[in-house]
CSV table of C-alpha atoms in Angstrom, one decimal:
chain,number,residue,atom,x,y,z
I,1,MET,CA,-19.7,4.3,17.9
I,2,LYS,CA,-22.5,5.9,19.8
I,3,PHE,CA,-23.9,5.1,23.3
I,4,SER,CA,-27.5,5.2,24.7
I,5,ASP,CA,-28.2,5.5,28.4
I,6,GLN,CA,-30.5,2.8,29.7
I,7,ASN,CA,-30.9,3.0,33.5
I,8,GLY,CA,-27.6,4.7,33.9
I,9,ILE,CA,-25.7,2.1,31.9
I,10,LEU,CA,-24.2,2.9,28.5
I,11,SER,CA,-25.4,0.5,25.8
I,12,ALA,CA,-23.3,0.1,22.7
I,13,GLN,CA,-24.8,1.0,19.3
I,14,ILE,CA,-22.4,-0.7,16.9
I,15,PRO,CA,-22.3,0.6,13.3
I,16,GLN,CA,-22.5,-2.1,10.7
I,17,ALA,CA,-20.3,-2.4,7.7
I,18,ALA,CA,-22.2,-1.9,4.4
I,19,GLY,CA,-23.1,-5.3,3.1
I,20,PHE,CA,-21.4,-7.0,6.0
I,21,THR,CA,-22.9,-10.2,7.4
I,22,MET,CA,-21.1,-12.6,9.7
I,23,SER,CA,-22.0,-15.5,7.4
I,24,SER,CA,-20.9,-13.9,4.2
I,25,PRO,CA,-18.3,-11.2,4.7
I,26,GLN,CA,-17.6,-8.8,1.8
I,27,PRO,CA,-14.0,-7.9,0.6
I,28,LEU,CA,-12.8,-5.1,2.8
I,29,THR,CA,-10.9,-3.3,0.1
I,30,SER,CA,-10.4,-0.1,2.2
I,31,LEU,CA,-8.0,-2.0,4.4
I,32,ASN,CA,-5.6,-2.6,1.5
I,33,ASN,CA,-2.2,-1.0,2.0
I,34,LYS,CA,-3.3,0.4,5.4
I,35,ARG,CA,-1.0,0.3,8.4
I,36,ILE,CA,-2.8,-1.0,11.5
I,37,LEU,CA,-1.0,-0.8,14.9
I,38,LEU,CA,-2.8,-3.4,17.0
I,39,GLY,CA,-2.5,-2.8,20.7
I,40,ILE,CA,-3.3,-5.8,23.0
I,41,SER,CA,-4.0,-5.3,26.7
I,42,GLY,CA,-4.5,-8.0,29.4
I,43,GLY,CA,-7.6,-10.1,29.3
I,44,ILE,CA,-8.8,-13.5,28.2
I,45,ALA,CA,-10.0,-12.0,24.9
I,46,ALA,CA,-6.4,-11.5,23.9
I,47,TYR,CA,-6.6,-15.0,22.3
I,48,LYS,CA,-9.0,-13.5,19.7
I,49,SER,CA,-6.3,-11.0,18.7
I,50,ALA,CA,-4.4,-13.7,16.9
I,51,GLU,CA,-7.4,-14.3,14.6
I,52,LEU,CA,-7.9,-10.6,14.2
I,53,ILE,CA,-4.4,-10.2,12.9
I,54,ARG,CA,-5.1,-12.8,10.2
I,55,ARG,CA,-8.4,-11.2,9.2
I,56,LEU,CA,-6.8,-7.7,8.8
I,57,MET,CA,-3.9,-9.1,6.8
I,58,ASP,CA,-6.3,-11.2,4.6
I,59,HIS,CA,-7.7,-7.8,3.4
I,60,GLY,CA,-4.3,-6.3,2.7
I,61,ALA,CA,-3.4,-4.5,5.9
I,62,ASP,CA,0.1,-4.3,7.3
I,63,VAL,CA,-0.2,-5.1,11.0
I,64,ARG,CA,2.3,-4.4,13.8
I,65,VAL,CA,1.6,-5.4,17.3
I,66,VAL,CA,2.2,-3.7,20.7
I,67,MET,CA,1.5,-5.7,23.9
I,68,THR,CA,1.2,-4.7,27.5
I,69,ARG,CA,2.9,-6.9,30.1
I,70,ALA,CA,-0.5,-8.2,31.2
I,71,ALA,CA,-1.3,-9.2,27.6
I,72,GLN,CA,1.8,-11.4,27.6
I,73,GLU,CA,0.3,-13.5,30.4
I,74,PHE,CA,-2.5,-14.6,28.0
I,75,ILE,CA,-0.8,-15.0,24.6
I,76,THR,CA,2.9,-14.9,23.7
I,77,PRO,CA,4.6,-12.3,21.6
I,78,LEU,CA,6.2,-15.1,19.5
I,79,THR,CA,2.7,-16.3,18.4
I,80,LEU,CA,1.7,-12.8,17.2
I,81,GLN,CA,5.1,-12.2,15.6
I,82,ALA,CA,4.7,-15.4,13.6
I,83,LEU,CA,1.2,-14.3,12.5
I,84,SER,CA,2.0,-10.7,11.6
I,85,GLY,CA,5.4,-11.3,10.2
I,86,ASN,CA,6.7,-8.3,12.2
I,87,PRO,CA,8.5,-8.0,15.5
I,88,VAL,CA,6.1,-7.5,18.5
I,89,HIS,CA,6.8,-4.4,20.6
I,90,THR,CA,6.5,-4.8,24.4
I,91,GLU,CA,8.7,-2.3,26.1
I,92,LEU,CA,8.8,1.5,26.1
I,93,LEU,CA,12.6,1.7,26.3
I,94,ASP,CA,13.6,-1.3,24.3
I,95,PRO,CA,17.2,-0.7,23.0
I,96,GLU,CA,16.5,-2.6,19.8
I,97,ALA,CA,13.3,-0.6,19.1
I,98,GLU,CA,15.0,2.7,19.9
I,99,ALA,CA,17.9,1.9,17.5
I,100,GLY,CA,15.4,1.0,14.8
I,101,MET,CA,11.9,2.5,14.4
I,102,GLY,CA,11.6,3.9,17.9
I,103,HIS,CA,8.4,4.3,19.8
I,104,ILE,CA,7.7,7.8,18.3
I,105,GLU,CA,8.3,6.5,14.8
I,106,LEU,CA,5.9,3.6,15.5
I,107,ALA,CA,3.3,6.1,16.5
I,108,ARG,CA,3.8,8.0,13.3
I,109,TRP,CA,3.8,4.8,11.2
I,110,ALA,CA,0.2,3.9,11.9
I,111,ASP,CA,-2.8,4.9,9.8
I,112,LEU,CA,-5.0,3.6,12.6
I,113,VAL,CA,-4.4,2.3,16.2
I,114,LEU,CA,-6.7,-0.5,17.1
I,115,ILE,CA,-6.6,-1.7,20.7
I,116,ALA,CA,-8.3,-5.1,21.0
I,117,PRO,CA,-8.9,-6.1,23.7
I,118,ALA,CA,-9.1,-2.9,25.6
I,119,SER,CA,-9.4,-3.8,29.3
I,120,ALA,CA,-11.1,-1.6,31.9
I,121,ASP,CA,-7.7,-0.8,33.4
I,122,LEU,CA,-6.3,0.3,30.0
I,123,MET,CA,-9.3,2.5,29.3
I,124,ALA,CA,-8.9,4.1,32.7
I,125,ARG,CA,-5.2,4.9,32.0
I,126,LEU,CA,-6.0,6.2,28.5
I,127,ALA,CA,-8.7,8.5,29.9
I,128,GLN,CA,-6.3,9.8,32.5
I,129,GLY,CA,-3.7,10.5,29.9
I,130,LYS,CA,-1.1,8.3,31.5
I,131,ALA,CA,2.1,7.3,29.6
I,132,ASP,CA,3.5,4.6,31.8
I,133,ASP,CA,4.1,1.9,29.2
I,134,LEU,CA,4.6,1.6,25.4
I,135,LEU,CA,0.9,1.3,24.5
I,136,THR,CA,-0.3,4.3,26.5
I,137,THR,CA,2.6,6.4,25.3
I,138,LEU,CA,1.8,5.5,21.7
I,139,PHE,CA,-1.9,6.5,22.4
I,140,LEU,CA,-0.7,10.0,23.4
I,141,ALA,CA,1.9,10.3,20.6
I,142,THR,CA,0.1,9.1,17.5
I,143,PRO,CA,-1.7,11.4,15.1
I,144,ALA,CA,-3.7,8.4,13.8
I,145,GLN,CA,-7.3,7.6,14.6
I,146,VAL,CA,-7.6,5.4,17.7
I,147,VAL,CA,-10.2,2.6,18.0
I,148,LEU,CA,-10.9,0.5,21.1
I,149,ALA,CA,-12.6,-2.9,21.4
I,150,PRO,CA,-13.6,-3.1,25.1
I,151,ALA,CA,-13.4,-6.5,26.7
I,152,MET,CA,-14.1,-7.1,30.4
I,153,ASN,CA,-16.5,-8.7,32.9
I,154,GLN,CA,-20.0,-7.3,32.6
I,155,GLY,CA,-19.9,-5.8,36.1
I,156,MET,CA,-16.7,-3.9,35.2
I,157,TRP,CA,-18.3,-2.6,32.0
I,158,ARG,CA,-21.4,-1.5,33.9
I,159,ASN,CA,-19.4,0.2,36.7
I,160,ALA,CA,-19.8,4.0,36.7
I,161,SER,CA,-16.1,4.6,36.4
I,162,THR,CA,-15.8,2.5,33.3
I,163,GLN,CA,-18.9,4.2,31.8
I,164,ALA,CA,-17.4,7.6,32.5
I,165,ASN,CA,-14.1,6.7,31.0
I,166,ALA,CA,-15.9,5.4,27.9
I,167,LYS,CA,-17.8,8.7,27.5
I,168,LEU,CA,-14.6,10.7,28.0
I,169,LEU,CA,-12.6,8.8,25.5
I,170,GLU,CA,-15.4,9.1,22.9
I,171,GLU,CA,-15.5,12.9,23.5
I,172,ARG,CA,-11.8,12.9,22.7
I,173,SER,CA,-12.6,11.3,19.3
I,174,VAL,CA,-11.7,7.8,20.3
I,175,THR,CA,-14.0,5.2,18.6
I,176,LEU,CA,-15.3,2.3,20.6
I,177,LEU,CA,-16.5,-0.9,18.9
I,178,GLY,CA,-18.5,-3.0,21.2
I,179,PRO,CA,-18.6,-4.6,23.6
I,180,ALA,CA,-21.1,-7.3,22.7
I,181,GLU,CA,-23.4,-9.1,25.0
I,182,GLY,CA,-23.2,-12.8,25.9
I,183,SER,CA,-21.7,-15.4,28.2
I,184,GLN,CA,-18.3,-14.6,29.6
I,185,ALA,CA,-15.3,-16.6,30.7
I,186,CYS,CA,-16.2,-16.1,34.3
I,187,GLY,CA,-19.7,-17.5,33.8
I,188,ASP,CA,-21.5,-14.2,33.8
I,189,VAL,CA,-23.9,-13.1,31.1
I,190,GLY,CA,-24.1,-9.5,29.9
I,191,PRO,CA,-22.2,-6.8,28.0
I,192,GLY,CA,-18.5,-7.0,28.0
I,193,ARG,CA,-17.5,-9.5,25.4
I,194,MET,CA,-15.0,-8.3,22.7
I,195,LEU,CA,-16.5,-8.4,19.2
I,196,GLU,CA,-15.5,-11.3,17.0
I,197,PRO,CA,-12.5,-10.8,14.7
I,198,ASP,CA,-14.5,-10.8,11.5
I,199,GLU,CA,-16.8,-8.1,12.8
I,200,LEU,CA,-13.9,-6.1,14.2
I,201,ALA,CA,-12.1,-6.3,10.8
I,202,ALA,CA,-15.2,-5.1,9.0
I,203,LEU,CA,-15.8,-2.2,11.4
I,204,THR,CA,-12.1,-1.2,11.2
I,205,ALA,CA,-12.4,-1.1,7.4
I,206,GLN,CA,-15.3,1.4,7.9
I,207,GLN,CA,-12.9,3.8,9.5
I,208,PHE,CA,-11.2,4.4,6.1
I,209,GLN,CA,-12.5,5.8,2.9
I,210,SER,CA,-12.1,3.3,0.0
I,211,GLY,CA,-9.4,4.6,-2.5
I,212,LEU,CA,-10.0,4.8,-6.2
I,213,LEU,CA,-8.0,1.6,-6.7
I,214,ALA,CA,-8.7,-0.1,-3.4
I,215,GLY,CA,-8.3,-3.9,-3.7
I,216,LYS,CA,-6.7,-3.6,-7.1
I,217,LYS,CA,-3.2,-4.9,-8.1
I,218,VAL,CA,-1.2,-2.5,-10.2
I,219,VAL,CA,2.1,-3.3,-11.9
I,220,ILE,CA,4.2,-0.4,-13.3
I,221,THR,CA,7.5,-0.4,-15.2
I,222,ALA,CA,9.8,2.7,-14.8
I,223,GLY,CA,13.2,4.1,-15.7
I,224,PRO,CA,15.6,3.1,-18.5
I,225,THR,CA,17.1,-0.3,-19.3
I,226,ARG,CA,20.8,-0.9,-19.9
I,227,GLU,CA,21.8,-3.3,-22.7
I,228,ALA,CA,25.4,-4.4,-22.1
I,229,ILE,CA,28.0,-4.2,-24.9
I,230,ASP,CA,30.9,-5.5,-22.7
I,231,PRO,CA,31.6,-5.5,-18.9
I,232,VAL,CA,32.0,-1.7,-18.8
I,233,ARG,CA,29.8,-0.3,-21.6
I,234,TYR,CA,26.1,-0.4,-22.3
I,235,ILE,CA,23.3,1.2,-24.5
I,236,SER,CA,20.7,3.2,-22.6
I,237,ASN,CA,18.6,6.3,-22.8
I,238,HIS,CA,17.8,9.5,-20.8
I,239,SER,CA,14.8,8.2,-18.8
I,240,SER,CA,15.0,9.2,-15.1
I,241,GLY,CA,12.1,7.1,-14.0
I,242,LYS,CA,10.4,10.0,-12.3
I,243,MET,CA,7.0,9.6,-14.1
I,244,GLY,CA,6.8,5.9,-13.4
I,245,TYR,CA,7.8,6.4,-9.7
I,246,ALA,CA,5.1,9.2,-9.4
I,247,LEU,CA,2.5,6.8,-10.9
I,248,ALA,CA,3.5,4.1,-8.4
I,249,GLU,CA,3.2,6.5,-5.5
I,250,ALA,CA,-0.2,7.7,-6.8
I,251,ALA,CA,-1.5,4.1,-7.3
I,252,ALA,CA,-0.5,3.2,-3.7
I,253,GLU,CA,-2.2,6.4,-2.4
I,254,ALA,CA,-5.3,5.2,-4.2
I,255,GLY,CA,-5.2,1.9,-2.3
I,256,ALA,CA,-3.7,-0.4,-4.9
I,257,THR,CA,-1.2,-3.2,-4.1
I,258,THR,CA,1.5,-1.7,-6.3
I,259,ILE,CA,4.6,-3.4,-7.8
I,260,LEU,CA,7.2,-1.1,-9.4
I,261,ILE,CA,9.6,-2.8,-11.8
I,262,SER,CA,12.4,-0.4,-12.1
I,263,GLY,CA,15.4,0.0,-14.3
I,264,PRO,CA,18.5,1.7,-12.9
I,265,THR,CA,17.6,5.0,-11.2
I,266,GLN,CA,18.7,7.1,-8.3
I,267,LEU,CA,15.1,7.5,-7.0
I,268,ALA,CA,13.8,6.4,-3.6
I,269,THR,CA,11.2,3.7,-3.5
I,270,PRO,CA,7.7,5.3,-3.0
I,271,ASP,CA,6.0,4.5,0.3
I,272,ARG,CA,4.0,1.3,0.4
I,273,VAL,CA,5.3,0.1,-3.0
I,274,GLN,CA,7.1,-3.1,-3.7
I,275,ARG,CA,10.1,-2.4,-5.9
I,276,LEU,CA,11.8,-5.0,-8.2
I,277,ASP,CA,15.1,-3.8,-9.5
I,278,VAL,CA,16.2,-4.9,-13.0
I,279,THR,CA,18.8,-3.8,-15.5
I,280,SER,CA,18.1,-5.1,-19.0
I,281,ALA,CA,15.0,-5.3,-21.1
I,282,GLN,CA,15.0,-9.1,-20.8
I,283,GLU,CA,15.1,-8.8,-17.0
I,284,MET,CA,12.3,-6.3,-17.1
I,285,TYR,CA,10.2,-8.6,-19.3
I,286,ASP,CA,10.8,-11.6,-17.1
I,287,ALA,CA,9.9,-9.6,-13.9
I,288,THR,CA,6.8,-8.2,-15.6
I,289,MET,CA,5.5,-11.6,-16.8
I,290,ALA,CA,6.1,-13.1,-13.3
I,291,SER,CA,4.1,-10.3,-11.7
I,292,LEU,CA,1.0,-10.5,-13.8
I,293,GLU,CA,-1.0,-13.0,-11.8
I,294,GLY,CA,-4.0,-11.1,-10.4
I,295,CYS,CA,-2.9,-7.9,-12.1
I,296,ASP,CA,-5.8,-5.4,-12.8
I,297,LEU,CA,-3.8,-2.6,-14.2
I,298,PHE,CA,-0.4,-2.6,-16.0
I,299,ILE,CA,1.3,0.7,-16.9
I,300,ALA,CA,4.4,0.5,-19.1
I,301,SER,CA,6.1,3.8,-18.4
I,302,ALA,CA,9.7,2.5,-18.6
I,303,ALA,CA,11.8,3.6,-21.5
I,304,VAL,CA,12.8,0.1,-22.7
I,305,ALA,CA,15.6,-0.3,-25.2
I,306,ASP,CA,14.2,-1.7,-28.4
I,307,TYR,CA,17.4,-3.5,-29.3
I,308,ARG,CA,20.4,-5.0,-27.5
I,309,PRO,CA,23.8,-6.2,-28.8
I,310,ALA,CA,23.6,-9.6,-30.4
I,311,GLN,CA,26.9,-10.6,-28.7
I,312,LEU,CA,28.1,-9.6,-25.2
I,313,ALA,CA,31.9,-9.3,-25.1
I,314,GLU,CA,33.3,-11.1,-22.2
I,315,GLN,CA,36.1,-8.7,-21.8
I,316,LYS,CA,36.4,-4.9,-22.3
I,317,ILE,CA,36.5,-4.1,-26.0
I,318,LYS,CA,39.8,-2.4,-26.9
I,319,LYS,CA,40.4,0.3,-29.4
I,320,THR,CA,41.6,-0.7,-32.8
I,321,GLY,CA,43.2,1.3,-35.6
I,322,GLN,CA,39.9,1.6,-37.4
I,323,ASP,CA,37.8,4.7,-37.3
I,324,THR,CA,34.5,2.9,-37.1
I,325,MET,CA,33.0,0.1,-35.1
I,326,THR,CA,30.0,-2.0,-35.9
I,327,ILE,CA,27.7,-3.6,-33.3
I,328,GLU,CA,25.0,-5.9,-34.5
I,329,LEU,CA,21.7,-5.4,-32.6
I,330,VAL,CA,18.8,-7.7,-32.1
I,331,LYS,CA,15.3,-6.9,-31.0
I,332,ASN,CA,14.3,-7.0,-27.3
I,333,PRO,CA,11.0,-8.6,-26.2
I,334,ASP,CA,8.1,-6.2,-26.5
I,335,ILE,CA,6.9,-6.0,-22.9
I,336,VAL,CA,3.6,-4.1,-23.3
I,337,THR,CA,2.5,-6.1,-26.3
I,338,ALA,CA,3.1,-9.3,-24.4
I,339,VAL,CA,1.0,-8.0,-21.5
I,340,ALA,CA,-1.8,-6.9,-23.8
I,341,ALA,CA,-1.8,-10.4,-25.3
I,342,SER,CA,-1.9,-12.2,-21.9
I,343,GLN,CA,-4.9,-14.0,-20.5
I,344,PRO,CA,-6.6,-12.7,-18.4
I,345,LYS,CA,-5.5,-9.3,-19.8
I,346,PRO,CA,-5.1,-6.5,-17.3
I,347,TYR,CA,-6.1,-3.0,-18.4
I,348,THR,CA,-2.9,-2.1,-20.3
I,349,VAL,CA,-1.5,1.3,-20.6
I,350,GLY,CA,1.5,2.3,-22.8
I,351,PHE,CA,3.6,5.4,-23.0
I,352,ALA,CA,4.7,7.1,-26.2
I,353,ALA,CA,7.6,9.5,-25.9
I,354,GLU,CA,7.8,11.2,-29.3
I,355,THR,CA,9.5,14.2,-30.9
I,356,GLN,CA,6.9,14.8,-33.7
I,357,ASP,CA,3.4,13.8,-34.7
I,358,VAL,CA,2.9,12.8,-31.1
I,359,VAL,CA,-0.8,11.9,-31.1
I,360,SER,CA,-0.6,10.2,-34.5
I,361,TYR,CA,2.2,7.9,-33.4
I,362,ALA,CA,0.5,7.3,-30.1
I,363,ARG,CA,-2.7,6.2,-31.8
I,364,GLY,CA,-0.8,3.9,-34.1
I,365,LYS,CA,0.9,2.3,-31.1
I,366,LEU,CA,-2.5,1.9,-29.4
I,367,GLU,CA,-4.0,0.0,-32.3
I,368,ARG,CA,-0.9,-2.0,-33.3
I,369,LYS,CA,-0.3,-3.3,-29.8
I,370,LYS,CA,-4.0,-3.6,-28.8
I,371,LEU,CA,-3.6,-1.3,-25.8
I,372,ASP,CA,-6.4,0.2,-23.7
I,373,LEU,CA,-4.7,3.6,-23.4
I,374,VAL,CA,-1.5,5.3,-24.6
I,375,ILE,CA,-0.1,8.3,-22.7
I,376,ALA,CA,1.8,10.4,-25.1
I,377,ASN,CA,4.3,13.2,-24.4
I,378,ASP,CA,6.5,15.4,-26.6
I,379,VAL,CA,10.0,14.9,-25.3
I,380,SER,CA,11.4,17.5,-27.7
I,381,GLN,CA,9.8,20.3,-25.5
I,382,ALA,CA,12.2,22.0,-23.2
I,383,GLY,CA,11.5,21.6,-19.5
I,384,ILE,CA,9.2,18.5,-19.6
I,385,GLY,CA,9.7,14.8,-20.1
I,386,PHE,CA,13.0,13.1,-19.5
I,387,ASN,CA,14.9,14.1,-16.3
I,388,SER,CA,12.4,16.8,-15.6
I,389,ASP,CA,10.0,17.1,-12.6
I,390,ARG,CA,7.3,18.3,-14.9
I,391,ASN,CA,5.4,16.9,-17.8
I,392,ALA,CA,2.4,17.4,-20.1
I,393,VAL,CA,0.6,14.5,-21.8
I,394,THR,CA,-2.2,13.5,-24.1
I,395,LEU,CA,-4.3,10.5,-23.3
I,396,VAL,CA,-5.2,8.5,-26.3
I,397,TRP,CA,-8.1,6.0,-26.0
I,398,PRO,CA,-9.6,4.0,-28.8
I,399,THR,CA,-12.4,6.5,-29.3
I,400,ASP,CA,-11.3,9.6,-27.3
I,401,GLU,CA,-8.4,11.9,-26.5
I,402,GLU,CA,-7.7,14.2,-23.6
I,403,THR,CA,-4.8,16.6,-23.0
I,404,LEU,CA,-3.5,17.3,-19.5
I,405,ALA,CA,-1.6,20.6,-19.3
I,406,GLU,CA,1.9,20.9,-17.9
I,407,ASN,CA,2.1,20.1,-14.2
I,408,SER,CA,4.4,18.5,-11.7
I,409,LYS,CA,4.8,14.8,-12.4
I,410,THR,CA,3.5,14.1,-8.9
I,411,GLN,CA,0.2,15.8,-9.5
I,412,LEU,CA,0.0,14.6,-13.1
I,413,ALA,CA,0.3,11.0,-11.8
I,414,ARG,CA,-2.6,11.5,-9.5
I,415,ASP,CA,-4.7,12.9,-12.4
I,416,LEU,CA,-3.8,10.0,-14.6
I,417,ILE,CA,-4.6,7.4,-11.9
I,418,ALA,CA,-8.0,9.1,-11.3
I,419,ARG,CA,-8.8,8.9,-15.0
I,420,ILE,CA,-7.6,5.3,-15.4
I,421,SER,CA,-9.4,4.1,-12.3
I,422,ALA,CA,-12.7,5.4,-13.7
I,423,LYS,CA,-12.2,3.0,-16.6
I,424,ILE,CA,-11.5,-0.1,-14.5
I,425,THR,CA,-13.7,0.2,-11.4
């Protein structure tokens, strides 16, 4: 936000969101997956903060709330907790907070700190660098961008001290949104009203760059499946899940709402990813089909067992005197084929882990299963593929191919998401 000086009074020049109108707001995809720490200071405009929480969450933001003591005189923490779905933080030295996230962790958590309303008193304390409550402490501690939505009586906004504080905060890279002009609770008319929640949400979205997959829903399968023979034995494979987890992380980084359906692994869940744990191929199939509503992109990177034992022994199978043992196997459901046949169909990506004729087999899989892309890799090569942190792949589209040289799975995942996003956005 910029200010112009008219007769010694700063006049707000509020940037408008591209395509934003109050009567027909556009989807704010750049808010998807973003962590917004909403600070609320004391003022009658605090009642608007409840609606602001809803608007931010409607566009995919995760919102946590910090309130000053004065703010609690205007709206209750319980109301905002119910709306945000998260505990509301009110005290600097709250034993529960310090035992959990802690105020420093809360400062690190945020992608952006939005203080709405920002009272004249709070702006003065922020300008002075005070840290005498939780909100002012977070302001000093956070590495995130800070945005203020001033709200106060028109006389307080026009006062030279408030104007000086506003200029000083802007010089320190704090963004001010508003205030707007109009009638106020006290009966005065003039600048000082907090912007409306819809407009604040749109202007907050402008603070972020839209990711490649902003506003998209991505479902990814990863890891192996285990097909039980008896209560202690199973059929499985060598998949570590590392490629699928890297893809989930890259998709979330690109702004997508990301669901990771994972077979048994020892990997930590990527940040901002919803993880569904499954064991068998049937469980993975069920979880996948249940997650398809609204799905824009499906990536089948899991190494799903093609077959499972026809009968599951209820007790551990004991050794016999015979040298051989026969287990009858039956086919598992083909997850990626089922997704490709679903309506509406998401952009469907399969993996082909091969040991010979890699591209030929991948193209056959692409055509047979009616996929949009197959990512093929040669698992016979030492140092890449299963259980490795590195990989090299060939992308096989219906009319094109591209080879990505060996790289870390983390970087390779980013490269893959960039190429896939170009096809679906």
